[in-house]
CSV table of N, CA, C and O in Angstrom, one decimal:
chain,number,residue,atom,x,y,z
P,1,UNK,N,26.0,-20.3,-24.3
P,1,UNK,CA,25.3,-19.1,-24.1
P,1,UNK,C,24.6,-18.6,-25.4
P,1,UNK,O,23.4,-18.4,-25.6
P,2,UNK,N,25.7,-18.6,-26.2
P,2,UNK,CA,25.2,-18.6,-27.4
P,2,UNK,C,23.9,-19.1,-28.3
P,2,UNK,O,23.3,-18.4,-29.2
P,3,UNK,N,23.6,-20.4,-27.8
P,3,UNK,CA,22.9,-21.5,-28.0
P,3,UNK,C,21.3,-20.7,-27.2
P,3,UNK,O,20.4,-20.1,-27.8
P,4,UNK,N,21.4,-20.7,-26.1
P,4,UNK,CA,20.3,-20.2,-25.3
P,4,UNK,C,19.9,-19.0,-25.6
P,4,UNK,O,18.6,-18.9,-25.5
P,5,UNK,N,20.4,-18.0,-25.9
P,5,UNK,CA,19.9,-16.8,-26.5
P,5,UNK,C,19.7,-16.5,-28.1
P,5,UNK,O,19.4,-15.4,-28.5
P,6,UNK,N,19.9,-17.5,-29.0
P,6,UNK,CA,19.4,-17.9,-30.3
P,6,UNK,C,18.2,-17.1,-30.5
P,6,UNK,O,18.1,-16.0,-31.1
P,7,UNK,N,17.2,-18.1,-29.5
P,7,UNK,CA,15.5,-18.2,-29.9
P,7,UNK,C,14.9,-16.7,-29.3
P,7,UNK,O,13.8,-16.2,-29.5
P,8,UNK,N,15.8,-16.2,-28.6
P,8,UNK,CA,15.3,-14.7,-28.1
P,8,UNK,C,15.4,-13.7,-29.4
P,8,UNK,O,14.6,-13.0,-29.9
P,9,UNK,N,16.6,-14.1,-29.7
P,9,UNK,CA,17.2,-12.8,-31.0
P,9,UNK,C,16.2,-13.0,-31.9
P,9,UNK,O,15.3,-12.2,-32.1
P,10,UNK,N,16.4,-14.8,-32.7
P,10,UNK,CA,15.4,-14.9,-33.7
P,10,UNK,C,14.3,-13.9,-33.8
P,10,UNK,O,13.9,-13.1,-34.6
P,11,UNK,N,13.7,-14.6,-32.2
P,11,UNK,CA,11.9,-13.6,-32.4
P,11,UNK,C,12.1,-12.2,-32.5
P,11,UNK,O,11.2,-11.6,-33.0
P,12,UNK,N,13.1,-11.6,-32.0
P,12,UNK,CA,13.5,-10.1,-31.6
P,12,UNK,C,14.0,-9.8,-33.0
P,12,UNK,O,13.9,-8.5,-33.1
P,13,UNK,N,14.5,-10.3,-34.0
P,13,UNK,CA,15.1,-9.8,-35.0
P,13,UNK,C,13.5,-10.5,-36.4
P,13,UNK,O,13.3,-10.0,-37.5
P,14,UNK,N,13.1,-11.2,-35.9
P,14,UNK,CA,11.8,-11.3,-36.8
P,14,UNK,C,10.7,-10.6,-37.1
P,14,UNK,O,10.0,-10.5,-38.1
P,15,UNK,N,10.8,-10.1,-36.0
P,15,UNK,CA,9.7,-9.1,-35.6
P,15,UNK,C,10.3,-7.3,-35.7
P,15,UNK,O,9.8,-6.2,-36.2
P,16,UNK,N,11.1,-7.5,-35.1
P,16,UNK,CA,11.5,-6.0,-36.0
P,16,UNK,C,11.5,-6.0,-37.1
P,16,UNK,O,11.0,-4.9,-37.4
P,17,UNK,N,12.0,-6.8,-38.6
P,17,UNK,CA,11.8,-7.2,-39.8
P,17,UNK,C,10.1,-6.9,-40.3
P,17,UNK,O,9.6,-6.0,-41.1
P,18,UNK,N,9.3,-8.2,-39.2
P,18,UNK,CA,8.1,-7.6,-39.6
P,18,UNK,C,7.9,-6.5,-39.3
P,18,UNK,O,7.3,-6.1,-40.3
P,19,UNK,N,8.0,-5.5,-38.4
P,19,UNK,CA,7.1,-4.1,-38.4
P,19,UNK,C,7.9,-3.1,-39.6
P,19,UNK,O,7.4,-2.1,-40.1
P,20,UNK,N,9.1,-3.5,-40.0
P,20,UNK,CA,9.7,-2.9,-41.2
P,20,UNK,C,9.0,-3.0,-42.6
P,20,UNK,O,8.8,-2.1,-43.4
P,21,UNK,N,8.7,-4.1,-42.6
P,21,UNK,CA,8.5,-5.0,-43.9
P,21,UNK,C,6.5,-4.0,-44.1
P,21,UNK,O,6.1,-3.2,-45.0
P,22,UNK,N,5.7,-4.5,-42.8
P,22,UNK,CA,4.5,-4.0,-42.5
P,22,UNK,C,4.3,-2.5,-43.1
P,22,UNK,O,3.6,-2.0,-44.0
P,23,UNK,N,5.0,-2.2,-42.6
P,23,UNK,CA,4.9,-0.4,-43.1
P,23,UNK,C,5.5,-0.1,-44.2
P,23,UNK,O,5.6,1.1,-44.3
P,24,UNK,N,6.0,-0.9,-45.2
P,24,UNK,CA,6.3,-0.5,-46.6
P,24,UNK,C,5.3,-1.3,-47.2
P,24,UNK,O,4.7,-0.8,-48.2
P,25,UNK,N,4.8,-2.7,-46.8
P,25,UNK,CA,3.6,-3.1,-47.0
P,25,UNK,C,2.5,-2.4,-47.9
P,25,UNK,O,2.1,-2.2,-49.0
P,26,UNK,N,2.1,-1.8,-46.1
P,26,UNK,CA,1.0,-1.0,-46.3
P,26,UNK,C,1.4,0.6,-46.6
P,26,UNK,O,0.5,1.5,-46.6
P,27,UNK,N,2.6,0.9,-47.0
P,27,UNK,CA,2.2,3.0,-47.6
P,27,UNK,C,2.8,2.5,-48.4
P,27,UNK,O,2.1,2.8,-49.4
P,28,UNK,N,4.5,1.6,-49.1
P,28,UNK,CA,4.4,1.9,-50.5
P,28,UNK,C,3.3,1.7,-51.5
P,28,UNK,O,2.2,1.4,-51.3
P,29,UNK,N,4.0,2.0,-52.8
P,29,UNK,CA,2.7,2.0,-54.0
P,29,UNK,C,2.9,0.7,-54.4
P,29,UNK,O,3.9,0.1,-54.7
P,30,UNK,N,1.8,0.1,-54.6
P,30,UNK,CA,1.4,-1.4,-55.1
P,30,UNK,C,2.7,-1.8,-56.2
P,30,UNK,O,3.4,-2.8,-55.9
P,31,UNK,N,3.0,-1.1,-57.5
P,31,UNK,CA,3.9,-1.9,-58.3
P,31,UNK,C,5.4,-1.7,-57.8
P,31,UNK,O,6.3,-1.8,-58.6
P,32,UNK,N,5.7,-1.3,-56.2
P,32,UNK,CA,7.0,-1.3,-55.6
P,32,UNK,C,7.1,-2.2,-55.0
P,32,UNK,O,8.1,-2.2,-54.3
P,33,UNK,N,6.3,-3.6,-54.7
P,33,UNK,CA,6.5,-4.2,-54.4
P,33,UNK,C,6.7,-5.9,-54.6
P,33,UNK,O,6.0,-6.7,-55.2
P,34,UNK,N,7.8,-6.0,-54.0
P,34,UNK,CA,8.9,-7.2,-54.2
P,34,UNK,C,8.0,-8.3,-54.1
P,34,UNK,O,7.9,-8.5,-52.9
P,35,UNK,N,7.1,-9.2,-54.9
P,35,UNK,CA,5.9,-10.4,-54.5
P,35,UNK,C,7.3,-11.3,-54.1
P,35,UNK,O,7.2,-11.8,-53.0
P,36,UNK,N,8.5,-11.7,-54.7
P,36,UNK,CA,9.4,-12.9,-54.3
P,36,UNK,C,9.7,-12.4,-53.0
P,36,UNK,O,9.7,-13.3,-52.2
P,37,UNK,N,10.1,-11.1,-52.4
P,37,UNK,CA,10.8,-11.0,-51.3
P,37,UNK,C,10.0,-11.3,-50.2
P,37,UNK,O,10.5,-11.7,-49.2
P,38,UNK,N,8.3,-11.0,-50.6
P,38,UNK,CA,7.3,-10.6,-49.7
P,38,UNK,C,7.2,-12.4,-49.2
P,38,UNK,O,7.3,-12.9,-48.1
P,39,UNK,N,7.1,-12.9,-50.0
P,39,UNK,CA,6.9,-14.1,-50.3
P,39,UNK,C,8.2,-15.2,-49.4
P,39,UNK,O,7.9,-16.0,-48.4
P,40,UNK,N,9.5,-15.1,-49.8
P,40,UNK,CA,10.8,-15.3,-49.3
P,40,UNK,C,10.2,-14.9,-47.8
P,40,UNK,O,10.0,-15.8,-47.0
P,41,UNK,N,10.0,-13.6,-47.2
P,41,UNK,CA,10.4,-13.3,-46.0
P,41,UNK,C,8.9,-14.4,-45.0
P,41,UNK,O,9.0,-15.0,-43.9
P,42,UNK,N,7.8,-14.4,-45.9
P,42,UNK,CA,6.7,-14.9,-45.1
P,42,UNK,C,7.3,-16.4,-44.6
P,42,UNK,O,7.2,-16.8,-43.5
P,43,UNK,N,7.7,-17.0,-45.5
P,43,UNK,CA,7.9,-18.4,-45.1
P,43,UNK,C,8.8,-18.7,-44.2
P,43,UNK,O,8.8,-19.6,-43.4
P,44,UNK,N,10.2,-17.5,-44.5
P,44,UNK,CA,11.2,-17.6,-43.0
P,44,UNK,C,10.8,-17.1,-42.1
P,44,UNK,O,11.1,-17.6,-41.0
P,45,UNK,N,10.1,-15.9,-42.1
P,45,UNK,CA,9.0,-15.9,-40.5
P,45,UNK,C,8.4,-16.6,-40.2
P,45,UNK,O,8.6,-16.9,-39.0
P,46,UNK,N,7.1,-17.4,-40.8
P,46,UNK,CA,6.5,-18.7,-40.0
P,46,UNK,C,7.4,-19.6,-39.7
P,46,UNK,O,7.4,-19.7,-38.5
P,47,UNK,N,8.4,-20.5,-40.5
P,47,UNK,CA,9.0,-20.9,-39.9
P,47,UNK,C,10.3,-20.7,-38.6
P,47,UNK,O,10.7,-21.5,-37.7
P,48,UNK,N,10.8,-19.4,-38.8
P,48,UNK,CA,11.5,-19.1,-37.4
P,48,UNK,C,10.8,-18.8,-36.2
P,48,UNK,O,11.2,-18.4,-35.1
P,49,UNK,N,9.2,-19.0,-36.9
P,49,UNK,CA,8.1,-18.4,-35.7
P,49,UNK,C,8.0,-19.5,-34.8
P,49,UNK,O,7.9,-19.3,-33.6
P,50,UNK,N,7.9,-21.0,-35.6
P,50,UNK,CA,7.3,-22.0,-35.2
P,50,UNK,C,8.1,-22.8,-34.6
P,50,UNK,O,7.8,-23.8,-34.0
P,51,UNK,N,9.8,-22.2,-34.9
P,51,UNK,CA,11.0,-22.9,-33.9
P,51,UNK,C,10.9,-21.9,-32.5
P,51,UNK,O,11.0,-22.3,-31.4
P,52,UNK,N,10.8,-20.8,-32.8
P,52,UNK,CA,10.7,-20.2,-31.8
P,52,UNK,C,9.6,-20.9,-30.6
P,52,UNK,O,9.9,-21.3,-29.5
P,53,UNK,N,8.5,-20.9,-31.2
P,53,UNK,CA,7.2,-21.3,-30.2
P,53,UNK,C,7.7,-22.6,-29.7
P,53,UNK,O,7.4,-22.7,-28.5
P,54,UNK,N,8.3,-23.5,-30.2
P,54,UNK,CA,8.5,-24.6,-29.6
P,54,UNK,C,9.1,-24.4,-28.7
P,54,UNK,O,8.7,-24.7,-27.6
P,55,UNK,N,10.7,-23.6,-28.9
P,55,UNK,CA,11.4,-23.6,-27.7
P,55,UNK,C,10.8,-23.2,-26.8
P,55,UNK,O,10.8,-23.8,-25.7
P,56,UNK,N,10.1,-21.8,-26.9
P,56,UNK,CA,9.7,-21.0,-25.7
P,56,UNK,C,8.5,-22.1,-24.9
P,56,UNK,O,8.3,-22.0,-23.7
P,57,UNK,N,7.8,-23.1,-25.9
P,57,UNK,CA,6.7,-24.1,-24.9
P,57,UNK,C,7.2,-25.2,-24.0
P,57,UNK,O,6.7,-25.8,-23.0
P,58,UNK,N,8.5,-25.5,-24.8
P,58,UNK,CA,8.9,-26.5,-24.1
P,58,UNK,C,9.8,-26.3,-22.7
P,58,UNK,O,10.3,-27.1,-21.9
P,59,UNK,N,9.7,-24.7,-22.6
P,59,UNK,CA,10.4,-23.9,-21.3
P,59,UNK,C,9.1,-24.0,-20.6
P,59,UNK,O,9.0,-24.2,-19.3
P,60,UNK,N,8.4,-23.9,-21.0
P,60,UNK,CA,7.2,-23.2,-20.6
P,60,UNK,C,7.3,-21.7,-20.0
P,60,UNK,O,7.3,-21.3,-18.8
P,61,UNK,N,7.3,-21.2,-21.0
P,61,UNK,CA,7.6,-19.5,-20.5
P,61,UNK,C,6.7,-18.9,-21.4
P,61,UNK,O,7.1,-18.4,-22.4
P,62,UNK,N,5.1,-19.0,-21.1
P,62,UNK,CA,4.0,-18.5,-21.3
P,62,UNK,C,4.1,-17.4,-21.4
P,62,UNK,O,3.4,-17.0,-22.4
P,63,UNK,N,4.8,-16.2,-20.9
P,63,UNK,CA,4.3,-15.0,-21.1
P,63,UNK,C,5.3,-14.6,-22.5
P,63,UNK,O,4.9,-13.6,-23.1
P,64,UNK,N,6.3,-15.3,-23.0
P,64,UNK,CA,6.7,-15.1,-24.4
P,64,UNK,C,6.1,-15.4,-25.1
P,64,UNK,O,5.8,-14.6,-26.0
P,65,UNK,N,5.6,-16.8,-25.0
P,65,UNK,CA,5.2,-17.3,-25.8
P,65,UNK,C,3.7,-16.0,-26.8
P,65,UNK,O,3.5,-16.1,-28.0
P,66,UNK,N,2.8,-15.0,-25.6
P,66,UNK,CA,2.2,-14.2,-26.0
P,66,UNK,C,2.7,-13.4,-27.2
P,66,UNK,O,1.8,-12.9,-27.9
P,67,UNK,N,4.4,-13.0,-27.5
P,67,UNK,CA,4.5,-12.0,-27.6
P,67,UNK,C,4.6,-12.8,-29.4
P,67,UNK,O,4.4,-12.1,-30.4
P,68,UNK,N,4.9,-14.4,-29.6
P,68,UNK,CA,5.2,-14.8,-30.9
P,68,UNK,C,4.1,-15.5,-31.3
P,68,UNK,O,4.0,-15.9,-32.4
């Protein structure tokens, strides 16, 4: 069960990250921001993005797949 609800959380816990990360993004002040972290978090989001998309295509469960 565990296994099968992985790729839900992942996108569900990636994407709350991004809308956190977005809005410190864009309103903190330019020299508060972390370039390694910003950097660090981009590459484990594309990639948890792109395990994600797989699982969800190889279900074929199109209307997720919109949301990643």
């Amino acid at each position: 069960m565990v296994k099968d609800f992985k790729p839900y959380s992942d996108l569900w816990l990636t994407t709350n990250k991004w809308f956190e990360n977005i809005h410190h993004w864009m309103n903190d002040e330019w020299e508060k921001l972390d370039a390694d972290y910003c950097e660090k978090f981009m590459e484990e989001a594309y990639k948890t993005t792109a395990m994600v998309n797989k699982f969800f295509n190889d279900k074929d469960l199109v209307p997720i797949l919109k949301i990643g």
